[in-house]
Coordinates of C-alpha atoms and ligand atoms in Angstrom, one line a residue:
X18 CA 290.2 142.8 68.8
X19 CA 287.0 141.0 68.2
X20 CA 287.6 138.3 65.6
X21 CA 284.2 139.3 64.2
X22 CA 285.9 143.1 63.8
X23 CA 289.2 141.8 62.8
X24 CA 287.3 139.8 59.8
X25 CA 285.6 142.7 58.4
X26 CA 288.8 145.0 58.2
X27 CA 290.1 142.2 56.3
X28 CA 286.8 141.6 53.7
X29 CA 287.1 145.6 53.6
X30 CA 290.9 145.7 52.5
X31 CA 290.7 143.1 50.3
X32 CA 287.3 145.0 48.7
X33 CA 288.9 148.3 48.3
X34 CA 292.0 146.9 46.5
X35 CA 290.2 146.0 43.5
X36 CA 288.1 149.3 43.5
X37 CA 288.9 151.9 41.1
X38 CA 286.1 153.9 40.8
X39 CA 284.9 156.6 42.7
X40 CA 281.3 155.1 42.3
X41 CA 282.3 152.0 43.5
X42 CA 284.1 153.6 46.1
X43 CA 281.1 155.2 47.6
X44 CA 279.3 152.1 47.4
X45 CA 281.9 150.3 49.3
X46 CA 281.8 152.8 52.1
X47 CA 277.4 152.3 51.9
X48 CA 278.5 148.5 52.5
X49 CA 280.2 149.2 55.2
X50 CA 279.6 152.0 57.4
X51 CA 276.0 153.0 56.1
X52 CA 273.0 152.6 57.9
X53 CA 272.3 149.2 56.9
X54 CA 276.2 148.0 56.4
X55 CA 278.1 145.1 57.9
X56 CA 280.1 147.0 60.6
X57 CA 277.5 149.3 61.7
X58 CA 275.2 146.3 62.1
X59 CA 277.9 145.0 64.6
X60 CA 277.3 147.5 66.8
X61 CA 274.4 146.2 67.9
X62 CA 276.5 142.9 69.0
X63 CA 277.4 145.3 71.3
X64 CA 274.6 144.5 73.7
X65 CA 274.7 141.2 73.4
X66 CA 278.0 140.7 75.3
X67 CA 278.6 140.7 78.6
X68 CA 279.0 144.8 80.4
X69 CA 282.8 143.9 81.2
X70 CA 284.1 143.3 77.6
X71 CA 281.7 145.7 76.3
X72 CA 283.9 148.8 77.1
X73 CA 287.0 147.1 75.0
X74 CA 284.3 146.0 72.0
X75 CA 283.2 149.6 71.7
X76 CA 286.7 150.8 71.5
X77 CA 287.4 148.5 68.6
X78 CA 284.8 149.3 67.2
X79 CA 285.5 152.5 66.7
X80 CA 289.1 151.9 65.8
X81 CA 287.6 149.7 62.8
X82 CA 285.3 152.6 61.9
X83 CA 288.3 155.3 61.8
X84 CA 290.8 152.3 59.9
X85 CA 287.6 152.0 57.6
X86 CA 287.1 155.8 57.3
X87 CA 290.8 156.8 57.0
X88 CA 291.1 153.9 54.4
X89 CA 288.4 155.1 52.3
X90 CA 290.0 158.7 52.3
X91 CA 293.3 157.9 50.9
X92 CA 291.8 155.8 48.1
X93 CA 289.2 158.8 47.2
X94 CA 292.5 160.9 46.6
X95 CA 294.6 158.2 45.0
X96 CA 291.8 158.1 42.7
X97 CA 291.2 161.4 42.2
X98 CA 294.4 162.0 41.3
X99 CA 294.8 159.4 38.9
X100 CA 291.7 161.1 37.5
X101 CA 293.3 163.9 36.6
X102 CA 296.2 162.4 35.5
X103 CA 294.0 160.8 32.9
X104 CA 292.8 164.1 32.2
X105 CA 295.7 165.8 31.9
X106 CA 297.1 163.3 29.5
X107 CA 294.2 163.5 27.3
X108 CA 294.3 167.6 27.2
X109 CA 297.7 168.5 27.3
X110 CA 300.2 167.0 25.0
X111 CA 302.8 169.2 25.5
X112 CA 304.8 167.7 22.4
X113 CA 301.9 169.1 20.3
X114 CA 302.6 172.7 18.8
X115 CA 300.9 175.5 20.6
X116 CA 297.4 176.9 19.2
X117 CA 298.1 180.0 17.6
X118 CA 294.8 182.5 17.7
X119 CA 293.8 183.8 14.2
X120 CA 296.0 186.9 13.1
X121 CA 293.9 189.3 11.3
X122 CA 295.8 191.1 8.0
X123 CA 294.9 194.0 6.2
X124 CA 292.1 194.1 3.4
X125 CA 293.6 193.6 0.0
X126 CA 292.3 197.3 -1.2
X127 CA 294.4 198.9 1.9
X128 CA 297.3 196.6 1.0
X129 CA 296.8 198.1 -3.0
X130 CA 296.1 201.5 -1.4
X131 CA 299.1 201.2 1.0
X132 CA 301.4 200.3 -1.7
X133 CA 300.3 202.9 -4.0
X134 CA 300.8 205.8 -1.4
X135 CA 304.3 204.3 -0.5
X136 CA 305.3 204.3 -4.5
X137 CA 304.4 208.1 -4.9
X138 CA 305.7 208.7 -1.7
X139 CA 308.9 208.0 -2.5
X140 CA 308.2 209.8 -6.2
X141 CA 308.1 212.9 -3.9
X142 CA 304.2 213.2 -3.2
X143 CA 302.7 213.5 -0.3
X144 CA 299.8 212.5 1.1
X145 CA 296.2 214.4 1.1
X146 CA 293.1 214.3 2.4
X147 CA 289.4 214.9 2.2
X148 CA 286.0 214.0 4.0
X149 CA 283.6 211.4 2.1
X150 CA 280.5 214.5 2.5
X151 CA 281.5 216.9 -0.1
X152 CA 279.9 220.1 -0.6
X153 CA 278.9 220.3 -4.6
X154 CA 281.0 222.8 -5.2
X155 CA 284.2 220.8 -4.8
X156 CA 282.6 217.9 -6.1
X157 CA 281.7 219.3 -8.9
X158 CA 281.1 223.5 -9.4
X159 CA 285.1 223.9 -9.2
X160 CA 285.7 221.2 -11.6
X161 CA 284.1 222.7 -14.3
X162 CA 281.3 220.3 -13.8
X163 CA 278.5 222.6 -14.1
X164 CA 274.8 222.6 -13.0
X165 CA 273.5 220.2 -16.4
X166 CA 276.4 218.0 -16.5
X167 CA 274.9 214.4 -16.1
X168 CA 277.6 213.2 -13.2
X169 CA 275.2 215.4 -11.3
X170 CA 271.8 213.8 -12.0
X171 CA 270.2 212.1 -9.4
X172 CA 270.7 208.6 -11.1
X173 CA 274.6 208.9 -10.3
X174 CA 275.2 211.4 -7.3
X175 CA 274.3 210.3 -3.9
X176 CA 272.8 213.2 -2.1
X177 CA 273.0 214.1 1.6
X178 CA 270.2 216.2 3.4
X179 CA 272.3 219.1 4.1
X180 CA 270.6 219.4 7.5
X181 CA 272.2 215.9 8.3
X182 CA 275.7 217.3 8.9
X183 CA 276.5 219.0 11.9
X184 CA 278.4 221.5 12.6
X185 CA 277.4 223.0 9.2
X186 CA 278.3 227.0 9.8
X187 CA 274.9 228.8 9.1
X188 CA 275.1 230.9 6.0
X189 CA 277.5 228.3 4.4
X190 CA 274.7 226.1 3.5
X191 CA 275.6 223.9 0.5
X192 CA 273.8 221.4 -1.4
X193 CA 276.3 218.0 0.2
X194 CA 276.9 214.7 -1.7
X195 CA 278.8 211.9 -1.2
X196 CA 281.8 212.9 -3.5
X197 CA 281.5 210.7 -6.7
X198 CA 285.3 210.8 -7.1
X199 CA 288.7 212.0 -5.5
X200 CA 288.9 215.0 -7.7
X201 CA 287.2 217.4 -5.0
X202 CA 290.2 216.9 -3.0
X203 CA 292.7 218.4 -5.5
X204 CA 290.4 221.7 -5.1
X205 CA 290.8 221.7 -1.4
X206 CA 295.1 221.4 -1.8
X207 CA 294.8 224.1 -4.7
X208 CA 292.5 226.2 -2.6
X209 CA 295.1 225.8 0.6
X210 CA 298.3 225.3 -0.7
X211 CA 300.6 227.1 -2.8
X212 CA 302.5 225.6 -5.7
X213 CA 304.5 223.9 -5.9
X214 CA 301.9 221.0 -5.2
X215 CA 302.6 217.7 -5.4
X216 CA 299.9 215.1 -3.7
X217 CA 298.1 212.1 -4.0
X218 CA 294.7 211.4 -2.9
X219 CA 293.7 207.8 -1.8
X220 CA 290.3 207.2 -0.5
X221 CA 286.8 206.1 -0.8
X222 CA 284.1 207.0 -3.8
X223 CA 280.5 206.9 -3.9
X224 CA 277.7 206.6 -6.8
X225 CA 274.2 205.2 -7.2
X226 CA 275.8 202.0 -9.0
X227 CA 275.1 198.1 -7.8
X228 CA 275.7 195.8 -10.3
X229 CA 277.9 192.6 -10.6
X230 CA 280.9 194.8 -11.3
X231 CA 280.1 198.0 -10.2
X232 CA 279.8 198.5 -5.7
X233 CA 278.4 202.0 -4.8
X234 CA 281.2 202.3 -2.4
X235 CA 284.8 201.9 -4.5
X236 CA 287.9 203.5 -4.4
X237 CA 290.3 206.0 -5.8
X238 CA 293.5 207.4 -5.7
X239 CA 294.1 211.1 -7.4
X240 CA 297.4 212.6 -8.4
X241 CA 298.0 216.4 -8.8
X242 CA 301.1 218.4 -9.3
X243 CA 301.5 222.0 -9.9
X244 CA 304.2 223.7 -10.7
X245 CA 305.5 226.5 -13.0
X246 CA 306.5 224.9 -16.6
X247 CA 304.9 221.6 -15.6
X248 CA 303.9 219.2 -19.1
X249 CA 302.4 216.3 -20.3
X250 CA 305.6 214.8 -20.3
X251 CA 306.1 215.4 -17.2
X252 CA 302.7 213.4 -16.5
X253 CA 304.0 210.9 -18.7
X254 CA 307.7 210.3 -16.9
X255 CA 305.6 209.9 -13.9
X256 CA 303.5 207.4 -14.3
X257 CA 306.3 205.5 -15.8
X258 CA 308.4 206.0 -13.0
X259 CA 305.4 204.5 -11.0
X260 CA 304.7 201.4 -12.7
X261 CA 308.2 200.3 -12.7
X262 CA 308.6 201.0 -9.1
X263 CA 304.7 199.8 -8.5
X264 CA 304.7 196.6 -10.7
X265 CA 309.0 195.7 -11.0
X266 CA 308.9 196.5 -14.6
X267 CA 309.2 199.5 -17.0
X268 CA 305.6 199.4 -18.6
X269 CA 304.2 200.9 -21.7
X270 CA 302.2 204.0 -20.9
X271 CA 299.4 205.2 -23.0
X272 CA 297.3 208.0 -23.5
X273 CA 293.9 208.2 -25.4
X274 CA 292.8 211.5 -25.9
X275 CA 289.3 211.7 -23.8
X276 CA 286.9 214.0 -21.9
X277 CA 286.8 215.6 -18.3
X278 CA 285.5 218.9 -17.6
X279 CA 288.2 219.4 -15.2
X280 CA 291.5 219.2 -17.2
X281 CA 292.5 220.1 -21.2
X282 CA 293.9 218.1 -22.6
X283 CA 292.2 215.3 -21.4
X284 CA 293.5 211.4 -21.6
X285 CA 292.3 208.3 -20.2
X286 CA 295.7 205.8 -20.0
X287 CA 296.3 202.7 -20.3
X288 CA 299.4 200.7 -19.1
X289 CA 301.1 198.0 -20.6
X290 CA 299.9 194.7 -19.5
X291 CA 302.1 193.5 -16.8
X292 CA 301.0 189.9 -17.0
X293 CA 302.2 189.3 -20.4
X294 CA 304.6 192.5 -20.6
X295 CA 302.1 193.2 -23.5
X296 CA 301.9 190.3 -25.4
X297 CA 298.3 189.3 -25.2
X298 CA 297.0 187.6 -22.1
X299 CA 293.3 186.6 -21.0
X300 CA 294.1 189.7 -18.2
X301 CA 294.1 192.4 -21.1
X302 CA 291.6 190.7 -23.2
X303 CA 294.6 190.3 -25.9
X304 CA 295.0 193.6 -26.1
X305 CA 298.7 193.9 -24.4
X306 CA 296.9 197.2 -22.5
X307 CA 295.4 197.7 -19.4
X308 CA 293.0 200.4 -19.1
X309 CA 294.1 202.3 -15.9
X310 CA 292.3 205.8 -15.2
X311 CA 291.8 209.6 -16.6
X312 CA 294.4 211.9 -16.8
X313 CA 295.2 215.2 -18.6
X314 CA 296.5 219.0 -17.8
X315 CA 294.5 220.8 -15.3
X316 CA 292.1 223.6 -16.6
X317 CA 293.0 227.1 -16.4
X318 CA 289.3 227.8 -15.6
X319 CA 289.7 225.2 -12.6
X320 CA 293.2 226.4 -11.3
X321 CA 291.6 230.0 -11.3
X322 CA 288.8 228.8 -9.0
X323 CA 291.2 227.7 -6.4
X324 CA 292.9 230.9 -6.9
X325 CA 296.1 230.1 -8.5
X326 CA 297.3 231.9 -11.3
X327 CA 296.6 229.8 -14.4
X328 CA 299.4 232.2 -16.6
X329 CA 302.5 231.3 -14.3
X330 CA 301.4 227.8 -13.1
X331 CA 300.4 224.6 -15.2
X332 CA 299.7 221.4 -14.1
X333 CA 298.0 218.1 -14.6
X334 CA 296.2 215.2 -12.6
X335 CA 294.6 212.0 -12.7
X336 CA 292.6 210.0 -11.2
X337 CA 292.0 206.3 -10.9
X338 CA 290.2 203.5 -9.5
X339 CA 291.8 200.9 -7.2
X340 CA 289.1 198.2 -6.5
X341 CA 289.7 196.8 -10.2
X342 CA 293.5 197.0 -9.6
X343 CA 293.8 194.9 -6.8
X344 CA 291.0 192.9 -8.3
X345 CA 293.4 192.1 -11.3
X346 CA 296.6 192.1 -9.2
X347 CA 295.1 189.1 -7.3
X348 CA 292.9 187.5 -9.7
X349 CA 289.9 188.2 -7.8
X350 CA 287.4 186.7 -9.6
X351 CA 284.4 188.9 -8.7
X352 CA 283.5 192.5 -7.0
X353 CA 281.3 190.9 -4.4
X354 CA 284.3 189.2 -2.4
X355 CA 285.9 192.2 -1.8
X356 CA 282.9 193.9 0.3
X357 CA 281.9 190.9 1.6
X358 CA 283.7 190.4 4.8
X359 CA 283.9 186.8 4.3
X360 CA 287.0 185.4 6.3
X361 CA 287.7 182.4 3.5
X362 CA 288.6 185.4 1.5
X363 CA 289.7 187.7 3.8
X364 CA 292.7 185.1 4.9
X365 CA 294.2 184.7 1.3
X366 CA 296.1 187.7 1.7
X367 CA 298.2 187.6 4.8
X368 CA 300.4 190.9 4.9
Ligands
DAH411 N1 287.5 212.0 -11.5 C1 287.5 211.2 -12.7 C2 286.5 210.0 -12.5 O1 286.1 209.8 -11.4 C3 288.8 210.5 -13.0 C4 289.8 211.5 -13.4 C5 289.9 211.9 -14.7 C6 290.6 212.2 -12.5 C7 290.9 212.8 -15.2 C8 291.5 213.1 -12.9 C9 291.7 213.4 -14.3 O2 292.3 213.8 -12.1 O3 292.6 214.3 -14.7 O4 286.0 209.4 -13.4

């Protein structure tokens, strides 16, 4: 081998020990192999010697270039894969706990509605139905709520441009709103069931109302049982039976005598206060009562719409709203959260 050979696969060795970059790397192989670089430019020594020894020159020559070559290789993968272990180090720590993606839970209102269907549900009630369009005359002609009554002035009642819905049977054109309450759906179980009755209706209410604590989309859940010799008291041992089951504790109920065209008696009621058991809290204004929803004994006139004999069968109902429920079950502070979607909130109430 050509000392002049045998020095540069020295230099080159001793170079590429100390390199430990794939920058440097490259610039090593420039150095020696490139166009301008030290072996290549003793190829042109080639001519210089004498034709006998030129043969063997060449030949070694080219070994150095493979040595060189081969050389260069295995420290381009020992460096890559260093690389990468680096990497892999820096990503991976597999002592950390594994990322978990977000869970998503249910809104509070369907956890309060959820929990109030399971509590009648096991009272005995089951479960009904009815769409968010409502013809007027569930909404309101079959509820004694006639033509003057203000729930149907323009201010309150959503309207819905009858030729909107599809499907509407020709003939059986009816002025449609967006039901203002759950009521309508006791007249379609009256009007398709046959006593006894006993449901609850859960679902979603709409009036012309947007102020800090009123949404024009809110929520309601109606009762309704009908039955030959049913009472007040009935009503009564009812809803106490639901708070206790509902809340963990017997609570007070209450009835105030009030309005609604659609029962007689009518009551609105009022439950004890089951943050303070009815001692006075900042949750019932000091009052030791909760004001809950309306009630009473459904109206002869009304069961005789549906078609049920108002002489044999009696009945009552009631009807209230569940946004301000879960509102004071949780604390929320204000109505706004609660439609707003906003995950902060949202994730406060795993289920
Ligand atoms: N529908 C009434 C409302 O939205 C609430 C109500 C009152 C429902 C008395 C009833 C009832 O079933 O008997 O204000």
């Amino acid at each position: 081998m050509s000392p002049l050979l045998a020095a540069q696969i020295q230099q080159f060795h001793a170079a590429l020990a100390s390199v430990t970059s794939e920058e440097a790397l490259y610039e090593l192989q420039v150095a020696y192999l490139g166009k301008k670089g030290s072996v290549t430019a003793l190829k042109g020594e080639m001519g210089k010697l004498p034709p006998a020894e030129r043969k063997d020159f060449g030949a070694a020559w080219n070994r150095t270039r493979d040595e060189i070559e081969a050389a260069l290789e295995r420290h381009r993968d020992v460096l890559k894969a260093r690389a990468r272990d680096l990497d892999l180090a820096r990503v991976v720590d597999l002592s950390m706990p594994p990322l978990r993606p977000p869970v998503g839970s249910l809104h509070p209102l369907t956890q309060t509605r959820r929990r109030l269907s399971e509590t009648f549900i096991r009272l005995g009630f089951d479960v009904a139905v009815g769409p968010h369009v409502e013809g007027e005359q569930f909404n309101f002609d079959d509820l004694n709520i006639g033509k003057d009554h203000p729930a149907r002035d323009m201010a309150d009642t959503f309207f819905v441009e009858p030729a909107a819905i599809r499907g509407l049977a020709p003939g059986d054109v009816q002025e449609l709103v967006l039901r203002t309450h759950t009521s309508p759906v006791q007249i379609r179980t009256m009007r398709t069931r046959k006593p006894p009755i006993r449901i609850i209706a859960p679902g979603t209410t709409f009036r012309r109302d947007d102020d800090a604590t009123h949404s024009p989309m809110f929520h309601q859940i109606e009762g309704l049982y009908i039955d030959e010799g049913v009472s007040l008291a009935d009503l009564k041992a009812t809803l106490m039976a639901f708070t206790e089951d509902f809340f963990g504790q017997r609570l007070a109920v209450r009835f105030r005598p009030s309005f609604f065209p659609f029962v007689e008696p009518g009551a609105e009621f009022d439950l004890g206060c089951p943050f303070c058991s009815g001692r006075g809290c900042n949750l019932c204004k000091h009052t030791g009562y909760i004001e809950i929803g309306g009630c009473g004994m459904v109206h002869p006139g009304v069961l005789e719409h549906c078609g049920i004999d108002s002489e044999r069968y009696t009945g009552w109902a009631f009807g209230f709203g569940i946004d301000r429920m879960t509102m004071m079950l949780h604390q929320i502070p204000h109505l706004r959260l609660m439609f707003e979607g906003d995950t902060r909130f949202l994730e406060q109430f795993p289920c």
